[in-house]
Short mmCIF file of C-alpha atoms in Angstrom, two decimals:
data_model
loop_
_atom_site.label_atom_id
_atom_site.label_comp_id
_atom_site.label_asym_id
_atom_site.label_seq_id
_atom_site.Cartn_x
_atom_site.Cartn_y
_atom_site.Cartn_z
CA MET Q 1 92.23 92.78 106.09
CA ILE Q 2 94.92 94.66 104.15
CA LEU Q 3 94.89 94.74 100.33
CA CYS Q 4 98.33 95.34 98.76
CA CYS Q 5 98.02 96.79 95.26
CA GLY Q 6 101.00 96.92 92.91
CA GLU Q 7 103.70 95.09 91.05
CA ALA Q 8 104.92 91.54 91.37
CA LEU Q 9 107.98 90.65 89.32
CA ILE Q 10 111.06 88.50 89.17
CA ASP Q 11 114.21 90.06 90.58
CA MET Q 12 117.25 88.73 88.75
CA LEU Q 13 119.83 88.93 91.54
CA PRO Q 14 123.57 88.99 90.82
CA ARG Q 15 125.45 85.84 91.73
CA GLU Q 16 128.80 84.19 90.94
CA THR Q 17 129.05 80.63 89.67
CA ALA Q 18 131.45 78.05 91.06
CA GLU Q 19 133.67 78.84 88.06
CA GLY Q 20 133.76 82.52 88.99
CA GLU Q 21 131.44 83.70 86.21
CA SER Q 22 128.83 86.41 86.76
CA ALA Q 23 125.26 85.14 86.73
CA PHE Q 24 121.73 86.07 87.77
CA ALA Q 25 119.40 84.07 90.00
CA PRO Q 26 115.61 84.57 89.69
CA HIS Q 27 113.77 85.48 92.89
CA ALA Q 28 110.17 86.57 93.39
CA GLY Q 29 110.00 90.28 94.15
CA GLY Q 30 108.55 93.69 93.47
CA SER Q 31 108.03 96.42 96.03
CA VAL Q 32 104.35 95.81 96.77
CA PHE Q 33 104.77 92.03 96.45
CA ASN Q 34 107.50 92.22 99.11
CA THR Q 35 105.23 94.20 101.41
CA ALA Q 36 102.44 91.64 101.01
CA ILE Q 37 104.85 88.77 101.71
CA ALA Q 38 106.14 90.48 104.84
CA LEU Q 39 102.61 91.13 106.10
CA GLY Q 40 101.68 87.50 105.60
CA ARG Q 41 104.75 86.29 107.45
CA LEU Q 42 103.89 88.65 110.31
CA ASP Q 43 100.47 86.98 110.58
CA ALA Q 44 98.54 90.04 109.36
CA PRO Q 45 95.50 89.22 107.18
CA VAL Q 46 96.53 90.27 103.67
CA GLN Q 47 95.40 90.03 100.06
CA PHE Q 48 97.31 90.91 96.89
CA PHE Q 49 96.02 92.65 93.77
CA SER Q 50 98.14 92.88 90.63
CA GLY Q 51 98.31 91.57 87.11
CA LEU Q 52 99.91 88.12 87.32
CA SER Q 53 101.02 85.92 84.44
CA SER Q 54 100.08 82.31 83.85
CA ASP Q 55 103.71 81.66 82.75
CA LEU Q 56 106.32 79.81 84.79
CA PHE Q 57 107.46 82.98 86.57
CA GLY Q 58 103.83 83.76 87.41
CA ASP Q 59 103.62 80.32 88.99
CA VAL Q 60 106.65 81.24 91.12
CA LEU Q 61 104.96 84.47 92.25
CA ARG Q 62 101.65 82.82 93.14
CA SER Q 63 103.43 80.00 94.97
CA GLY Q 64 105.46 82.55 96.93
CA LEU Q 65 102.34 84.44 97.95
CA ALA Q 66 100.55 81.28 99.07
CA ALA Q 67 103.59 80.05 101.02
CA SER Q 68 103.64 83.33 102.96
CA GLN Q 69 99.93 83.32 103.83
CA VAL Q 70 98.90 85.91 101.23
CA ASP Q 71 95.54 85.56 99.45
CA ALA Q 72 96.09 86.27 95.73
CA GLY Q 73 92.41 85.83 94.91
CA PRO Q 74 91.90 89.49 93.84
CA ALA Q 75 94.74 89.29 91.25
CA ALA Q 76 94.00 89.41 87.51
CA ILE Q 77 95.58 86.47 85.65
CA SER Q 78 96.60 86.66 81.96
CA ASP Q 79 98.92 84.87 79.54
CA ARG Q 80 101.15 87.93 79.11
CA PRO Q 81 104.75 87.58 80.36
CA THR Q 82 106.05 88.44 83.84
CA THR Q 83 108.04 91.63 84.46
CA LEU Q 84 111.77 91.08 85.06
CA ALA Q 85 114.07 93.38 87.07
CA PHE Q 86 117.83 92.87 86.82
CA VAL Q 87 119.49 94.04 90.03
CA LYS Q 88 122.93 95.60 90.39
CA LEU Q 89 124.39 95.89 93.89
CA THR Q 90 126.94 98.58 94.74
CA ASP Q 91 128.16 98.55 98.35
CA GLY Q 92 124.97 96.76 99.32
CA HIS Q 93 122.64 99.28 97.62
CA ALA Q 94 120.45 98.10 94.76
CA SER Q 95 119.83 99.67 91.35
CA TYR Q 96 117.51 98.14 88.76
CA ALA Q 97 117.01 97.58 85.02
CA PHE Q 98 113.37 96.71 84.27
CA TYR Q 99 111.92 94.67 81.39
CA ASP Q 100 108.23 95.51 81.54
CA GLU Q 101 106.78 96.02 78.06
CA ASN Q 102 103.46 94.23 77.39
CA THR Q 103 103.62 92.26 80.63
CA ALA Q 104 100.76 90.94 82.75
CA GLY Q 105 101.43 93.55 85.39
CA ARG Q 106 101.90 96.44 82.99
CA MET Q 107 98.72 95.76 81.01
CA LEU Q 108 96.37 95.74 84.00
CA THR Q 109 93.39 98.07 83.40
CA SER Q 110 90.51 99.56 85.34
CA ASP Q 111 88.32 96.73 84.05
CA ASP Q 112 90.36 94.38 86.28
CA LEU Q 113 89.70 96.23 89.56
CA PRO Q 114 88.43 93.95 92.35
CA ASN Q 115 85.62 94.38 94.83
CA VAL Q 116 87.35 95.49 98.03
CA THR Q 117 86.43 93.99 101.40
CA ALA Q 118 89.66 95.06 103.15
CA ASP Q 119 89.80 97.84 105.77
CA ALA Q 120 93.12 99.19 104.44
CA LEU Q 121 94.80 99.42 101.03
CA PHE Q 122 98.50 99.82 100.29
CA PHE Q 123 99.89 101.22 97.00
CA GLY Q 124 103.28 102.05 95.55
CA GLY Q 125 106.25 101.00 93.48
CA ILE Q 126 106.91 101.12 89.76
CA SER Q 127 103.32 100.09 89.03
CA LEU Q 128 102.32 103.74 89.45
CA VAL Q 129 104.70 104.96 86.72
CA VAL Q 130 103.48 103.25 83.56
CA GLU Q 131 100.24 102.83 81.64
CA PRO Q 132 97.70 101.38 81.70
CA CYS Q 133 98.35 99.84 85.14
CA GLY Q 134 99.22 103.17 86.77
CA ALA Q 135 95.81 104.58 85.86
CA ALA Q 136 94.14 101.43 87.19
CA TYR Q 137 95.82 101.64 90.60
CA GLU Q 138 95.07 105.35 90.82
CA ALA Q 139 91.41 104.72 90.01
CA LEU Q 140 91.23 102.05 92.71
CA MET Q 141 92.78 104.30 95.35
CA LEU Q 142 90.56 107.26 94.51
CA ARG Q 143 87.50 104.97 94.51
CA GLU Q 144 88.21 103.55 97.97
CA ALA Q 145 89.92 106.41 99.83
CA SER Q 146 86.75 108.00 101.20
CA THR Q 147 85.86 104.93 103.29
CA LYS Q 148 89.05 102.82 103.55
CA LEU Q 149 92.45 103.67 105.01
CA THR Q 150 94.99 104.13 102.23
CA MET Q 151 98.78 104.12 102.45
CA ILE Q 152 101.26 104.84 99.68
CA ASP Q 153 105.00 104.36 99.30
CA PRO Q 154 106.10 105.86 95.95
CA ASN Q 155 109.44 103.97 96.13
CA ILE Q 156 110.71 106.07 93.24
CA ARG Q 157 112.97 104.56 90.57
CA PRO Q 158 114.11 107.54 88.43
CA SER Q 159 115.54 105.29 85.68
CA PHE Q 160 112.06 103.82 85.12
CA ILE Q 161 110.25 107.15 84.70
CA THR Q 162 109.59 108.14 81.09
CA ASP Q 163 106.96 110.88 81.58
CA GLU Q 164 107.98 112.74 84.72
CA ALA Q 165 105.22 115.35 84.55
CA ALA Q 166 102.46 112.74 84.30
CA TYR Q 167 103.99 110.67 87.09
CA ARG Q 168 104.32 113.67 89.40
CA ALA Q 169 100.70 114.58 88.73
CA ARG Q 170 99.56 111.03 89.58
CA LEU Q 171 101.56 110.99 92.80
CA SER Q 172 100.07 114.35 93.77
CA ARG Q 173 96.52 113.08 93.27
CA MET Q 174 97.14 109.82 95.14
CA MET Q 175 99.06 111.41 98.00
CA GLY Q 176 96.31 113.99 98.24
CA VAL Q 177 93.87 111.31 99.47
CA ALA Q 178 96.32 109.04 101.35
CA ASP Q 179 96.06 108.64 105.11
CA ILE Q 180 99.66 107.42 105.49
CA ILE Q 181 102.61 108.23 103.23
CA LYS Q 182 105.90 106.42 103.63
CA THR Q 183 108.88 107.89 101.80
CA SER Q 184 112.63 107.69 102.04
CA ASP Q 185 114.69 110.86 102.36
CA GLU Q 186 115.95 110.29 98.79
CA ASP Q 187 112.40 109.90 97.45
CA LEU Q 188 111.18 113.00 99.26
CA ALA Q 189 114.07 115.01 97.84
CA TRP Q 190 113.00 113.87 94.35
CA ILE Q 191 109.36 114.74 95.01
CA MET Q 192 109.89 118.14 96.66
CA GLY Q 193 113.47 119.10 95.92
CA THR Q 194 114.07 119.02 99.68
CA ALA Q 195 113.66 116.57 102.56
CA ASP Q 196 111.22 118.88 104.38
CA ALA Q 197 108.69 116.37 105.71
CA ASP Q 198 106.74 119.02 107.65
CA GLY Q 199 106.09 120.98 104.48
CA PHE Q 200 105.23 117.74 102.70
CA LEU Q 201 102.54 116.93 105.29
CA ALA Q 202 100.92 120.31 104.75
CA GLN Q 203 100.83 119.75 100.99
CA THR Q 204 99.24 116.29 101.15
CA GLY Q 205 96.81 116.43 104.04
CA ALA Q 206 97.84 112.93 105.19
CA GLN Q 207 97.41 111.90 108.81
CA VAL Q 208 100.94 110.47 109.04
CA ILE Q 209 104.18 110.89 107.09
CA LEU Q 210 106.88 108.26 107.61
CA LEU Q 211 110.28 109.57 106.49
CA THR Q 212 112.83 106.75 106.50
CA ARG Q 213 116.53 107.62 106.61
CA GLY Q 214 118.24 104.23 106.39
CA GLY Q 215 120.51 103.58 109.35
CA GLU Q 216 119.47 106.87 110.95
CA GLY Q 217 115.93 105.66 111.62
CA VAL Q 218 112.55 107.15 110.75
CA SER Q 219 110.85 110.48 111.42
CA ILE Q 220 107.12 110.37 112.06
CA VAL Q 221 105.37 113.58 111.08
CA THR Q 222 101.80 114.38 112.15
CA LYS Q 223 99.78 117.55 112.65
CA ASP Q 224 100.73 117.34 116.34
CA GLY Q 225 104.47 117.36 115.69
CA THR Q 226 107.48 115.35 114.56
CA PHE Q 227 109.27 112.62 116.49
CA ASP Q 228 112.03 110.18 115.64
CA VAL Q 229 112.36 106.43 116.06
CA PRO Q 230 115.89 104.97 115.78
CA ALA Q 231 116.84 102.21 113.39
CA GLU Q 232 117.70 98.75 114.70
CA LYS Q 233 121.36 97.88 114.42
CA ALA Q 234 122.09 95.28 111.74
CA ALA Q 235 124.98 93.81 109.79
CA VAL Q 236 123.83 94.87 106.33
CA VAL Q 237 124.14 92.30 103.54
CA ASP Q 238 121.98 94.31 101.11
CA THR Q 239 119.05 96.72 101.30
CA VAL Q 240 116.70 94.92 98.87
CA GLY Q 241 113.21 94.95 100.40
CA ALA Q 242 114.15 96.99 103.48
CA GLY Q 243 111.60 99.77 102.96
CA ASP Q 244 108.94 97.29 101.87
CA THR Q 245 109.40 95.29 105.06
CA PHE Q 246 109.31 98.45 107.19
CA SER Q 247 105.95 99.37 105.66
CA ALA Q 248 104.63 95.89 106.41
CA GLY Q 249 105.82 95.99 110.00
CA PHE Q 250 104.28 99.41 110.52
CA MET Q 251 100.93 98.28 109.14
CA ALA Q 252 101.00 94.96 110.99
CA GLN Q 253 101.49 96.68 114.34
CA LEU Q 254 98.78 99.28 113.63
CA HIS Q 255 96.44 96.44 112.65
CA LYS Q 256 97.24 94.70 115.93
CA SER Q 257 96.52 97.87 117.93
CA GLY Q 258 93.27 98.49 116.04
CA HIS Q 259 94.38 101.68 114.27
CA LEU Q 260 94.70 100.48 110.66
CA THR Q 261 91.29 101.79 109.60
CA LYS Q 262 90.00 105.10 108.28
CA ALA Q 263 88.68 106.02 111.72
CA GLY Q 264 91.38 104.28 113.72
CA ILE Q 265 94.36 106.16 112.30
CA LYS Q 266 92.82 109.44 113.50
CA THR Q 267 92.90 108.19 117.09
CA ALA Q 268 96.42 106.73 116.99
CA SER Q 269 98.57 108.31 119.70
CA GLU Q 270 102.25 109.13 119.53
CA ASP Q 271 102.93 105.95 121.49
CA ASP Q 272 100.88 103.91 118.99
CA LEU Q 273 102.81 105.35 116.05
CA ARG Q 274 106.16 104.93 117.80
CA ALA Q 275 105.39 101.29 118.53
CA ALA Q 276 104.41 100.67 114.90
CA ALA Q 277 107.56 102.38 113.55
CA ALA Q 278 109.78 100.54 116.02
CA PHE Q 279 108.29 97.22 114.94
CA GLY Q 280 108.81 98.18 111.29
CA ALA Q 281 112.44 99.01 112.04
CA LYS Q 282 112.91 95.70 113.82
CA VAL Q 283 111.66 93.55 110.95
CA ALA Q 284 113.49 95.68 108.36
CA ALA Q 285 116.76 95.12 110.23
CA ILE Q 286 116.32 91.38 109.87
CA THR Q 287 115.63 91.74 106.14
CA VAL Q 288 118.79 93.76 105.45
CA SER Q 289 120.89 91.25 107.37
CA ARG Q 290 120.37 88.61 104.68
CA ALA Q 291 120.54 88.51 100.90
CA GLY Q 292 117.55 89.55 98.84
CA ALA Q 293 114.06 90.49 99.99
CA ASN Q 294 113.52 87.81 102.63
CA PRO Q 295 111.29 89.27 105.37
CA PRO Q 296 111.14 87.52 108.73
CA TRP Q 297 108.38 85.30 110.08
CA THR Q 298 106.81 86.03 113.45
CA SER Q 299 108.66 83.01 114.85
CA GLU Q 300 112.00 84.75 114.10
CA LEU Q 301 111.24 87.84 116.18
#
């Protein structure tokens, strides 16, 4: 079982009406939500932990999770509103404006932490930036990291960061106990000031670093060396959810091969990691070929 821990929100995606006016269409989203959805569609056993609202948008999120075979039982439900993210697309690349004050996701606290039965936990996204939810997710990861595999994808959104020093300190603590860290080249440059993944591995102590470089593929960095896996060719419609889907594909394949556990990741060979990254690239290519975060089902592969 994989427990995905982080934000669920409504992406307001840009559209054009029949009259040619600009508009926004609401779609269920959020970085960690997208990863959970992709895992469920890939037939991996997955649960989702977040703060979810009882409002109409919260209903949309819970329905989306259930429809994609994700167990939302661990989630904390409240009557606070749902976070909204307005998306702007420029040449297929997304930027975001978040509306997150006093929301169900934002106001999650350590009192809401679930009992964990999963073998692996996944963290990331904007939920690590703000309080009190950021502290809650950090506490959960630090509580479970000694016995459960943990993976983190910071998925950094600079426009959302209000206290950079505190956020960097949190990332350092969480990445210090993570077994797997997935980061884009842009995110790594923000974290370190350089895209030096080998130096990053030495700083964190992780078993595996996944450095994604868009259409150029992914570099897998371990203590035994660095090797590259190419991206799958795709006609890109937009990149919303691409990294989230890659993470899901990587975890789904490692789960299938028996390496998505605290002990298992230490025995994963280069071939095991290559296969997992190649599968992640394959499912991500399908996601970018269609609008919005719409990960593929196993039947589409």
